[in-house]
């Protein structure tokens, strides 16, 4: 039976919920907005399956990728609307063209981030682009398992801990499954994201946006100012727009300073290849130092291949490729191997958050200049989740 004594021991993957044969586990948010399992012990038969599928209790082995590639999608429009080089879209189109199913994270009508699946390439835009909020997995592990057992090809993308949860949940290898994790800085609180949107609306920061229904698009990684210095961009249905460099956006400032990441992110159970994924995707930060002729400001992706048999022929993706090496990719993506540190500001943020909301971020950053701003700029150069 799962008992969470330390919140760092749960990554929120929901594998336990979906594997429970008695349906006696539910996920509930804590005061920070993160979901944790709760067990109805009157229904539990103590079968141990919840513990067996937990990726924190059953960590994978450390792995080094067998191949590292710099990548750019041939379709410039796809690349500009992706967080980095558009590799995810290329991989997904290949699976869909083969009659497969693609799982990923999208926004719902309330601008919450949820996991879902698509069977048509016309819907790929829903998954494209980074979403800096922990997604709600729901029953997507069960759905993926059903497709796999019916012989459908499945691409499942997510954070490393979500992929680790899926692999533990399935309990066996499937030749028709391609798992893709993203190089992850950490996942921010869903409640802080919701409050950020409410704050924008109450402060009338976006012309014509007076409710969540008035929002048309959200981009955490808009390339309107380029790939290296990207912007948070939120557009209203009537044309109003907020566009802020990430160094000036309050939500991103708190995120980049690790103030409201999930506790497990400070000791991630799935870094160093332990997720068991076939492929990892990230931004190729520092590509100009290793492959200067391939670098530009529209975005270059990094593909780390752990399983050549599952990843297929990357030359078939319709992308420009340059062979690289793991050490070069790692130099600009330290989060591949290292969890971010838990800052002293985290406890202060949550102490102040109840009464001050996002003003707590503003006050902490203003009281710690230039130290925190220096860390923000440094992280803007080398980290984050990707398309």
mmCIF file of C-alpha atoms in Angstrom:
data_model
loop_
_atom_site.group_PDB
_atom_site.id
_atom_site.type_symbol
_atom_site.label_atom_id
_atom_site.label_comp_id
_atom_site.label_asym_id
_atom_site.label_seq_id
_atom_site.Cartn_x
_atom_site.Cartn_y
_atom_site.Cartn_z
ATOM 1 C CA UNK A 1 0.000 0.000 0.000
ATOM 2 C CA UNK A 2 1.299 3.433 -0.976
ATOM 3 C CA UNK A 3 1.957 5.766 1.975
ATOM 4 C CA UNK A 4 3.528 9.153 1.172
ATOM 5 C CA UNK A 5 5.474 10.184 4.266
ATOM 6 C CA UNK A 6 7.695 12.682 2.434
ATOM 7 C CA UNK A 7 6.257 14.578 -0.517
ATOM 8 C CA UNK A 8 9.565 14.253 -2.341
ATOM 9 C CA UNK A 9 8.725 10.543 -2.638
ATOM 10 C CA UNK A 10 5.847 11.105 -5.080
ATOM 11 C CA UNK A 11 6.234 12.509 -8.594
ATOM 12 C CA UNK A 12 2.471 12.575 -9.272
ATOM 13 C CA UNK A 13 2.540 10.188 -12.242
ATOM 14 C CA UNK A 14 -0.741 8.452 -11.209
ATOM 15 C CA UNK A 15 0.553 5.001 -12.162
ATOM 16 C CA UNK A 16 -0.698 3.670 -8.820
ATOM 17 C CA UNK A 17 -4.197 5.032 -9.419
ATOM 18 C CA UNK A 18 -4.498 3.437 -12.850
ATOM 19 C CA UNK A 19 -3.073 0.055 -11.840
ATOM 20 C CA UNK A 20 -5.138 -0.436 -8.676
ATOM 21 C CA UNK A 21 -7.513 -3.411 -9.283
ATOM 22 C CA UNK A 22 -9.984 -2.169 -6.674
ATOM 23 C CA UNK A 23 -10.104 1.431 -7.909
ATOM 24 C CA UNK A 24 -9.498 2.593 -4.351
ATOM 25 C CA UNK A 25 -6.822 5.246 -5.018
ATOM 26 C CA UNK A 26 -7.623 8.838 -5.915
ATOM 27 C CA UNK A 27 -5.364 11.818 -6.568
ATOM 28 C CA UNK A 28 -6.023 14.949 -4.520
ATOM 29 C CA UNK A 29 -4.259 18.328 -4.613
ATOM 30 C CA UNK A 30 -2.345 19.547 -1.581
ATOM 31 C CA UNK A 31 -2.059 23.171 -0.504
ATOM 32 C CA UNK A 32 0.562 23.768 -3.218
ATOM 33 C CA UNK A 33 -1.711 22.419 -5.948
ATOM 34 C CA UNK A 34 0.214 19.189 -6.592
ATOM 35 C CA UNK A 35 -1.645 15.878 -6.779
ATOM 36 C CA UNK A 36 -0.927 13.032 -4.343
ATOM 37 C CA UNK A 37 -2.563 9.613 -3.953
ATOM 38 C CA UNK A 38 -5.060 8.886 -1.214
ATOM 39 C CA UNK A 39 -6.170 5.318 -0.497
ATOM 40 C CA UNK A 40 -9.564 4.121 0.691
ATOM 41 C CA UNK A 41 -8.222 1.442 3.024
ATOM 42 C CA UNK A 42 -11.651 -0.128 3.417
ATOM 43 C CA UNK A 43 -11.439 -1.247 -0.228
ATOM 44 C CA UNK A 44 -7.712 -1.991 -0.394
ATOM 45 C CA UNK A 45 -6.750 -5.696 -0.543
ATOM 46 C CA UNK A 46 -3.042 -4.961 -0.019
ATOM 47 C CA UNK A 47 -2.074 -6.547 -3.353
ATOM 48 C CA UNK A 48 1.048 -4.386 -3.611
ATOM 49 C CA UNK A 49 0.509 -3.402 -7.252
ATOM 50 C CA UNK A 50 0.552 0.315 -6.396
ATOM 51 C CA UNK A 51 4.026 -0.063 -4.919
ATOM 52 C CA UNK A 52 5.194 -2.238 -7.802
ATOM 53 C CA UNK A 53 4.395 0.425 -10.429
ATOM 54 C CA UNK A 54 5.771 3.398 -8.477
ATOM 55 C CA UNK A 55 8.793 4.905 -10.309
ATOM 56 C CA UNK A 56 10.105 6.431 -7.078
ATOM 57 C CA UNK A 57 10.131 3.132 -5.192
ATOM 58 C CA UNK A 58 11.483 1.325 -8.268
ATOM 59 C CA UNK A 59 14.057 3.572 -9.913
ATOM 60 C CA UNK A 60 15.472 2.559 -13.272
ATOM 61 C CA UNK A 61 19.121 2.097 -14.095
ATOM 62 C CA UNK A 62 21.273 5.017 -15.205
ATOM 63 C CA UNK A 63 21.889 5.041 -18.967
ATOM 64 C CA UNK A 64 24.013 6.936 -21.464
ATOM 65 C CA UNK A 65 22.487 7.587 -24.902
ATOM 66 C CA UNK A 66 23.937 5.650 -27.816
ATOM 67 C CA UNK A 67 23.536 8.617 -30.149
ATOM 68 C CA UNK A 68 23.182 12.399 -29.980
ATOM 69 C CA UNK A 69 21.871 14.478 -32.894
ATOM 70 C CA UNK A 70 21.267 18.161 -33.580
ATOM 71 C CA UNK A 71 17.999 18.545 -35.479
ATOM 72 C CA UNK A 72 15.944 21.150 -37.362
ATOM 73 C CA UNK A 73 12.563 20.472 -38.950
ATOM 74 C CA UNK A 74 12.528 21.187 -42.691
ATOM 75 C CA UNK A 75 9.172 22.953 -42.296
ATOM 76 C CA UNK A 76 10.138 26.423 -41.086
ATOM 77 C CA UNK A 77 6.621 27.168 -39.866
ATOM 78 C CA UNK A 78 6.636 24.067 -37.646
ATOM 79 C CA UNK A 79 10.040 24.982 -36.290
ATOM 80 C CA UNK A 80 9.003 28.554 -35.469
ATOM 81 C CA UNK A 81 5.914 27.281 -33.639
ATOM 82 C CA UNK A 82 7.905 24.679 -31.720
ATOM 83 C CA UNK A 83 9.978 25.301 -28.630
ATOM 84 C CA UNK A 84 13.226 24.212 -30.261
ATOM 85 C CA UNK A 85 13.794 22.377 -33.543
ATOM 86 C CA UNK A 86 10.429 20.715 -34.170
ATOM 87 C CA UNK A 87 11.659 17.147 -33.633
ATOM 88 C CA UNK A 88 8.567 16.061 -31.687
ATOM 89 C CA UNK A 89 6.268 17.026 -34.544
ATOM 90 C CA UNK A 90 8.376 15.047 -37.024
ATOM 91 C CA UNK A 91 8.362 11.941 -34.813
ATOM 92 C CA UNK A 92 4.618 12.253 -34.191
ATOM 93 C CA UNK A 93 3.743 12.627 -37.891
ATOM 94 C CA UNK A 94 5.696 9.461 -38.670
ATOM 95 C CA UNK A 95 3.735 7.471 -36.057
ATOM 96 C CA UNK A 96 0.386 8.931 -37.167
ATOM 97 C CA UNK A 97 1.131 8.168 -40.831
ATOM 98 C CA UNK A 98 1.661 4.550 -39.798
ATOM 99 C CA UNK A 99 -1.809 4.417 -38.244
ATOM 100 C CA UNK A 100 -0.580 5.084 -34.745
ATOM 101 C CA UNK A 101 -1.634 7.194 -31.764
ATOM 102 C CA UNK A 102 0.271 10.061 -30.144
ATOM 103 C CA UNK A 103 0.011 11.043 -26.472
ATOM 104 C CA UNK A 104 1.140 14.406 -25.156
ATOM 105 C CA UNK A 105 0.257 17.427 -23.012
ATOM 106 C CA UNK A 106 -2.313 20.019 -24.075
ATOM 107 C CA UNK A 107 -4.387 22.813 -22.564
ATOM 108 C CA UNK A 108 -8.039 22.142 -21.717
ATOM 109 C CA UNK A 109 -10.816 24.729 -21.831
ATOM 110 C CA UNK A 110 -9.754 26.084 -18.422
ATOM 111 C CA UNK A 111 -6.117 26.441 -19.576
ATOM 112 C CA UNK A 112 -5.062 23.623 -17.281
ATOM 113 C CA UNK A 113 -2.473 21.206 -18.667
ATOM 114 C CA UNK A 114 -3.730 17.662 -19.206
ATOM 115 C CA UNK A 115 -2.431 14.567 -20.990
ATOM 116 C CA UNK A 116 -4.432 13.334 -23.957
ATOM 117 C CA UNK A 117 -4.054 11.472 -27.244
ATOM 118 C CA UNK A 118 -4.649 12.276 -30.905
ATOM 119 C CA UNK A 119 -5.043 10.155 -34.021
ATOM 120 C CA UNK A 120 -4.931 12.918 -36.623
ATOM 121 C CA UNK A 121 -1.989 15.155 -37.556
ATOM 122 C CA UNK A 122 -4.356 18.144 -37.810
ATOM 123 C CA UNK A 123 -4.477 18.130 -34.000
ATOM 124 C CA UNK A 124 -0.714 18.061 -33.428
ATOM 125 C CA UNK A 125 -0.695 21.785 -32.686
ATOM 126 C CA UNK A 126 -2.364 20.944 -29.356
ATOM 127 C CA UNK A 127 0.799 19.177 -28.160
ATOM 128 C CA UNK A 128 3.344 21.452 -29.801
ATOM 129 C CA UNK A 129 5.343 23.768 -27.543
ATOM 130 C CA UNK A 130 6.474 23.674 -23.921
ATOM 131 C CA UNK A 131 3.942 23.879 -21.111
ATOM 132 C CA UNK A 132 5.526 24.798 -17.800
ATOM 133 C CA UNK A 133 2.908 23.227 -15.545
ATOM 134 C CA UNK A 134 2.637 19.665 -14.292
ATOM 135 C CA UNK A 135 0.107 17.926 -16.515
ATOM 136 C CA UNK A 136 -2.712 15.777 -15.197
ATOM 137 C CA UNK A 137 -2.072 12.260 -16.565
ATOM 138 C CA UNK A 138 -5.637 11.060 -15.997
ATOM 139 C CA UNK A 139 -6.160 7.557 -17.455
ATOM 140 C CA UNK A 140 -3.747 7.907 -20.378
ATOM 141 C CA UNK A 141 -1.580 4.975 -19.226
ATOM 142 C CA UNK A 142 -4.657 2.743 -19.420
ATOM 143 C CA UNK A 143 -5.567 4.172 -22.822
ATOM 144 C CA UNK A 144 -2.037 3.652 -24.149
ATOM 145 C CA UNK A 145 -2.019 0.071 -22.877
ATOM 146 C CA UNK A 146 -5.297 -0.617 -24.674
ATOM 147 C CA UNK A 147 -3.966 0.719 -27.981
ATOM 148 C CA UNK A 148 -0.751 -1.270 -27.598
ATOM 149 C CA UNK A 149 -2.585 -4.525 -26.888
ATOM 150 C CA UNK A 150 -4.691 -3.920 -30.004
ATOM 151 C CA UNK A 151 -1.527 -3.661 -32.098
ATOM 152 C CA UNK A 152 -1.561 0.098 -32.680
ATOM 153 C CA UNK A 153 1.699 2.005 -32.700
ATOM 154 C CA UNK A 154 1.882 4.462 -29.811
ATOM 155 C CA UNK A 155 4.128 7.464 -29.213
ATOM 156 C CA UNK A 156 3.897 8.567 -25.595
ATOM 157 C CA UNK A 157 5.607 11.836 -24.687
ATOM 158 C CA UNK A 158 5.980 13.439 -21.283
ATOM 159 C CA UNK A 159 8.393 14.365 -18.552
ATOM 160 C CA UNK A 160 10.943 11.765 -17.468
ATOM 161 C CA UNK A 161 8.984 10.799 -14.356
ATOM 162 C CA UNK A 162 5.809 10.378 -16.417
ATOM 163 C CA UNK A 163 7.602 8.064 -18.828
ATOM 164 C CA UNK A 164 9.093 6.141 -15.898
ATOM 165 C CA UNK A 165 5.582 5.794 -14.475
ATOM 166 C CA UNK A 166 4.241 4.533 -17.808
ATOM 167 C CA UNK A 167 6.995 1.940 -18.140
ATOM 168 C CA UNK A 168 6.412 0.653 -14.603
ATOM 169 C CA UNK A 169 2.645 0.636 -15.205
ATOM 170 C CA UNK A 170 2.933 -1.431 -18.393
ATOM 171 C CA UNK A 171 5.292 -3.910 -16.758
ATOM 172 C CA UNK A 172 6.547 -5.278 -20.071
ATOM 173 C CA UNK A 173 8.099 -4.103 -23.312
ATOM 174 C CA UNK A 174 5.993 -3.396 -26.403
ATOM 175 C CA UNK A 175 7.639 -3.305 -29.814
ATOM 176 C CA UNK A 176 4.918 -0.910 -31.015
ATOM 177 C CA UNK A 177 5.645 1.679 -28.290
ATOM 178 C CA UNK A 178 7.926 4.705 -28.712
ATOM 179 C CA UNK A 179 8.531 6.645 -25.489
ATOM 180 C CA UNK A 180 9.816 10.215 -25.666
ATOM 181 C CA UNK A 181 10.720 12.256 -22.621
ATOM 182 C CA UNK A 182 11.682 15.908 -22.497
ATOM 183 C CA UNK A 183 14.729 17.331 -20.807
ATOM 184 C CA UNK A 184 13.029 18.774 -17.771
ATOM 185 C CA UNK A 185 13.963 21.622 -15.439
ATOM 186 C CA UNK A 186 11.102 20.728 -13.114
ATOM 187 C CA UNK A 187 7.315 21.128 -13.055
ATOM 188 C CA UNK A 188 5.670 24.218 -11.512
ATOM 189 C CA UNK A 189 2.521 24.181 -9.427
ATOM 190 C CA UNK A 190 -0.779 24.084 -11.361
ATOM 191 C CA UNK A 191 -2.383 26.347 -8.763
ATOM 192 C CA UNK A 192 0.263 29.036 -9.249
ATOM 193 C CA UNK A 193 -0.301 28.875 -13.010
ATOM 194 C CA UNK A 194 -4.063 29.270 -12.524
ATOM 195 C CA UNK A 195 -3.545 32.171 -10.144
ATOM 196 C CA UNK A 196 -1.160 33.788 -12.627
ATOM 197 C CA UNK A 197 -3.863 33.770 -15.310
ATOM 198 C CA UNK A 198 -6.439 35.085 -12.840
ATOM 199 C CA UNK A 199 -3.971 37.824 -11.865
ATOM 200 C CA UNK A 200 -3.559 38.883 -15.500
ATOM 201 C CA UNK A 201 -7.317 39.055 -15.904
ATOM 202 C CA UNK A 202 -7.955 40.999 -12.695
ATOM 203 C CA UNK A 203 -5.182 43.481 -13.518
ATOM 204 C CA UNK A 204 -6.548 43.832 -17.074
ATOM 205 C CA UNK A 205 -3.115 43.070 -18.528
ATOM 206 C CA UNK A 206 -4.557 41.835 -21.846
ATOM 207 C CA UNK A 207 -6.982 44.053 -23.725
ATOM 208 C CA UNK A 208 -10.351 42.388 -24.192
ATOM 209 C CA UNK A 209 -9.586 39.494 -21.827
ATOM 210 C CA UNK A 210 -11.918 39.511 -18.841
ATOM 211 C CA UNK A 211 -12.201 35.730 -18.319
ATOM 212 C CA UNK A 212 -10.375 32.508 -19.172
ATOM 213 C CA UNK A 213 -12.791 32.010 -22.066
ATOM 214 C CA UNK A 214 -11.412 35.163 -23.687
ATOM 215 C CA UNK A 215 -7.922 33.655 -24.033
ATOM 216 C CA UNK A 216 -7.093 32.307 -27.478
ATOM 217 C CA UNK A 217 -3.510 31.056 -27.263
ATOM 218 C CA UNK A 218 -0.748 30.617 -24.691
ATOM 219 C CA UNK A 219 2.912 30.253 -25.640
ATOM 220 C CA UNK A 220 5.526 29.848 -22.916
ATOM 221 C CA UNK A 221 8.251 29.898 -25.549
ATOM 222 C CA UNK A 222 7.247 32.410 -28.236
ATOM 223 C CA UNK A 223 10.083 33.081 -30.679
ATOM 224 C CA UNK A 224 8.882 36.574 -31.533
ATOM 225 C CA UNK A 225 12.184 37.827 -30.112
ATOM 226 C CA UNK A 226 14.104 34.720 -31.170
ATOM 227 C CA UNK A 227 14.874 31.273 -29.803
ATOM 228 C CA UNK A 228 17.623 32.357 -27.411
ATOM 229 C CA UNK A 229 15.686 35.227 -25.814
ATOM 230 C CA UNK A 230 12.151 33.880 -26.007
ATOM 231 C CA UNK A 231 8.981 35.385 -24.558
ATOM 232 C CA UNK A 232 5.836 34.435 -22.688
ATOM 233 C CA UNK A 233 2.967 35.323 -25.026
ATOM 234 C CA UNK A 234 -0.772 35.159 -24.309
ATOM 235 C CA UNK A 235 -3.291 36.247 -26.921
ATOM 236 C CA UNK A 236 -6.947 37.142 -26.453
ATOM 237 C CA UNK A 237 -9.735 36.229 -28.848
ATOM 238 C CA UNK A 238 -10.327 39.891 -29.638
ATOM 239 C CA UNK A 239 -6.674 40.439 -30.561
ATOM 240 C CA UNK A 240 -5.239 41.756 -27.296
ATOM 241 C CA UNK A 241 -1.841 40.369 -26.404
ATOM 242 C CA UNK A 242 0.646 40.088 -23.568
ATOM 243 C CA UNK A 243 4.237 39.520 -24.682
ATOM 244 C CA UNK A 244 7.009 39.604 -22.080
ATOM 245 C CA UNK A 245 10.618 38.418 -22.180
ATOM 246 C CA UNK A 246 10.957 35.598 -19.688
ATOM 247 C CA UNK A 247 13.377 37.641 -17.590
ATOM 248 C CA UNK A 248 10.501 40.072 -16.912
ATOM 249 C CA UNK A 249 7.580 37.666 -16.636
ATOM 250 C CA UNK A 250 6.662 37.017 -13.003
ATOM 251 C CA UNK A 251 5.492 33.413 -13.496
ATOM 252 C CA UNK A 252 8.683 32.496 -15.325
ATOM 253 C CA UNK A 253 10.841 34.308 -12.765
ATOM 254 C CA UNK A 254 9.423 32.167 -9.979
ATOM 255 C CA UNK A 255 9.714 29.026 -12.104
ATOM 256 C CA UNK A 256 13.322 29.630 -13.115
ATOM 257 C CA UNK A 257 14.224 30.283 -9.501
ATOM 258 C CA UNK A 258 12.646 26.956 -8.497
ATOM 259 C CA UNK A 259 10.259 28.593 -6.037
ATOM 260 C CA UNK A 260 7.219 26.427 -6.759
ATOM 261 C CA UNK A 261 8.416 23.213 -8.344
ATOM 262 C CA UNK A 262 7.020 19.874 -7.193
ATOM 263 C CA UNK A 263 9.064 18.638 -4.180
ATOM 264 C CA UNK A 264 10.177 15.503 -6.073
ATOM 265 C CA UNK A 265 11.807 17.710 -8.734
ATOM 266 C CA UNK A 266 14.588 18.588 -6.289
ATOM 267 C CA UNK A 267 15.518 14.901 -6.183
ATOM 268 C CA UNK A 268 14.192 13.623 -9.506
ATOM 269 C CA UNK A 269 13.891 9.816 -9.665
ATOM 270 C CA UNK A 270 14.141 9.651 -13.457
ATOM 271 C CA UNK A 271 17.147 11.710 -14.594
ATOM 272 C CA UNK A 272 20.323 10.170 -16.065
ATOM 273 C CA UNK A 273 18.295 8.032 -18.446
ATOM 274 C CA UNK A 274 16.481 6.266 -15.578
ATOM 275 C CA UNK A 275 13.085 6.942 -17.152
ATOM 276 C CA UNK A 276 13.622 4.080 -19.594
ATOM 277 C CA UNK A 277 12.619 6.271 -22.551
ATOM 278 C CA UNK A 278 13.652 5.465 -26.107
ATOM 279 C CA UNK A 279 14.385 9.109 -26.967
ATOM 280 C CA UNK A 280 14.958 12.345 -25.043
ATOM 281 C CA UNK A 281 14.285 15.719 -26.642
ATOM 282 C CA UNK A 282 15.620 19.110 -25.648
ATOM 283 C CA UNK A 283 16.958 22.426 -26.849
ATOM 284 C CA UNK A 284 20.482 22.189 -28.164
ATOM 285 C CA UNK A 285 21.733 25.082 -26.048
ATOM 286 C CA UNK A 286 25.276 25.955 -27.038
ATOM 287 C CA UNK A 287 24.971 24.401 -30.497
ATOM 288 C CA UNK A 288 26.858 27.398 -31.873
ATOM 289 C CA UNK A 289 29.915 26.248 -29.909
ATOM 290 C CA UNK A 290 29.849 22.698 -31.262
ATOM 291 C CA UNK A 291 28.190 22.974 -34.693
ATOM 292 C CA UNK A 292 28.372 26.671 -35.639
ATOM 293 C CA UNK A 293 27.268 26.127 -39.239
ATOM 294 C CA UNK A 294 24.043 24.516 -37.987
ATOM 295 C CA UNK A 295 23.112 27.218 -35.488
ATOM 296 C CA UNK A 296 20.435 29.865 -36.023
ATOM 297 C CA UNK A 297 17.889 31.744 -33.917
ATOM 298 C CA UNK A 298 14.810 29.830 -35.089
ATOM 299 C CA UNK A 299 15.604 26.894 -32.819
ATOM 300 C CA UNK A 300 17.779 23.791 -32.853
ATOM 301 C CA UNK A 301 16.757 20.596 -31.112
ATOM 302 C CA UNK A 302 18.811 17.950 -29.353
ATOM 303 C CA UNK A 303 17.821 14.303 -29.832
ATOM 304 C CA UNK A 304 19.309 11.721 -27.475
ATOM 305 C CA UNK A 305 18.702 8.170 -28.659
ATOM 306 C CA UNK A 306 18.715 5.381 -26.062
ATOM 307 C CA UNK A 307 17.084 2.690 -28.174
ATOM 308 C CA UNK A 308 18.069 2.585 -31.865
ATOM 309 C CA UNK A 309 15.607 -0.231 -32.616
ATOM 310 C CA UNK A 310 12.596 1.764 -31.403
ATOM 311 C CA UNK A 311 13.641 5.222 -32.631
ATOM 312 C CA UNK A 312 13.810 4.095 -36.252
ATOM 313 C CA UNK A 313 15.622 5.895 -39.024
ATOM 314 C CA UNK A 314 15.894 9.569 -38.065
ATOM 315 C CA UNK A 315 16.745 10.323 -41.695
ATOM 316 C CA UNK A 316 13.106 9.590 -42.558
ATOM 317 C CA UNK A 317 11.726 12.409 -40.416
ATOM 318 C CA UNK A 318 12.018 15.232 -42.917
ATOM 319 C CA UNK A 319 14.559 17.095 -40.828
ATOM 320 C CA UNK A 320 18.081 18.403 -41.138
ATOM 321 C CA UNK A 321 20.430 16.388 -38.941
ATOM 322 C CA UNK A 322 23.969 16.809 -37.691
ATOM 323 C CA UNK A 323 25.607 14.010 -35.744
ATOM 324 C CA UNK A 324 26.827 15.256 -32.373
ATOM 325 C CA UNK A 325 27.933 13.702 -29.096
ATOM 326 C CA UNK A 326 26.480 13.343 -25.622
ATOM 327 C CA UNK A 327 29.098 15.451 -23.865
ATOM 328 C CA UNK A 328 28.344 18.432 -26.114
ATOM 329 C CA UNK A 329 24.598 18.150 -25.590
ATOM 330 C CA UNK A 330 25.016 17.713 -21.844
ATOM 331 C CA UNK A 331 27.165 20.838 -21.538
ATOM 332 C CA UNK A 332 24.127 23.023 -22.299
ATOM 333 C CA UNK A 333 21.553 20.793 -20.593
ATOM 334 C CA UNK A 334 22.811 19.955 -17.118
ATOM 335 C CA UNK A 335 19.289 18.923 -16.095
ATOM 336 C CA UNK A 336 19.748 15.712 -18.081
ATOM 337 C CA UNK A 337 21.755 14.419 -15.146
ATOM 338 C CA UNK A 338 21.230 16.864 -12.265
ATOM 339 C CA UNK A 339 18.169 17.876 -10.284
ATOM 340 C CA UNK A 340 17.763 21.566 -9.583
ATOM 341 C CA UNK A 341 18.529 22.657 -5.999
ATOM 342 C CA UNK A 342 15.722 23.556 -3.652
ATOM 343 C CA UNK A 343 16.205 27.260 -2.910
ATOM 344 C CA UNK A 344 15.788 28.953 0.427
ATOM 345 C CA UNK A 345 13.240 31.189 -1.296
ATOM 346 C CA UNK A 346 10.829 28.280 -1.750
ATOM 347 C CA UNK A 347 9.660 28.121 1.868
ATOM 348 C CA UNK A 348 9.466 31.916 1.994
ATOM 349 C CA UNK A 349 7.379 31.967 -1.182
ATOM 350 C CA UNK A 350 4.806 29.489 0.141
ATOM 351 C CA UNK A 351 4.691 31.256 3.501
ATOM 352 C CA UNK A 352 3.823 34.526 1.778
ATOM 353 C CA UNK A 353 1.784 33.142 -1.111
ATOM 354 C CA UNK A 354 -1.489 32.712 0.757
ATOM 355 C CA UNK A 355 -1.821 36.442 1.407
ATOM 356 C CA UNK A 356 0.269 37.999 -1.360
ATOM 357 C CA UNK A 357 -0.143 35.642 -4.316
ATOM 358 C CA UNK A 358 2.311 36.301 -7.126
ATOM 359 C CA UNK A 359 3.353 39.536 -5.464
ATOM 360 C CA UNK A 360 5.393 37.205 -3.242
ATOM 361 C CA UNK A 361 7.559 36.400 -6.276
ATOM 362 C CA UNK A 362 7.989 40.068 -7.109
ATOM 363 C CA UNK A 363 8.943 40.957 -3.543
ATOM 364 C CA UNK A 364 11.430 38.095 -3.156
ATOM 365 C CA UNK A 365 13.141 38.879 -6.435
ATOM 366 C CA UNK A 366 13.259 42.615 -5.742
ATOM 367 C CA UNK A 367 14.726 42.015 -2.273
ATOM 368 C CA UNK A 368 17.440 39.720 -3.653
ATOM 369 C CA UNK A 369 18.664 41.647 -6.683
ATOM 370 C CA UNK A 370 20.991 41.138 -8.447
ATOM 371 C CA UNK A 371 21.509 37.540 -7.286
ATOM 372 C CA UNK A 372 18.172 36.104 -8.432
ATOM 373 C CA UNK A 373 18.158 37.999 -11.709
ATOM 374 C CA UNK A 374 21.622 36.673 -12.462
ATOM 375 C CA UNK A 375 20.335 33.135 -11.914
ATOM 376 C CA UNK A 376 17.357 33.819 -14.182
ATOM 377 C CA UNK A 377 19.553 34.988 -17.043
ATOM 378 C CA UNK A 378 21.864 32.009 -16.566
ATOM 379 C CA UNK A 379 18.976 29.541 -16.678
ATOM 380 C CA UNK A 380 17.456 31.219 -19.718
ATOM 381 C CA UNK A 381 20.634 30.283 -21.556
ATOM 382 C CA UNK A 382 20.730 26.599 -20.734
ATOM 383 C CA UNK A 383 17.556 24.991 -19.398
ATOM 384 C CA UNK A 384 13.837 24.274 -19.751
ATOM 385 C CA UNK A 385 11.361 21.858 -21.259
ATOM 386 C CA UNK A 386 10.921 21.608 -25.002
ATOM 387 C CA UNK A 387 8.711 20.620 -27.886
#
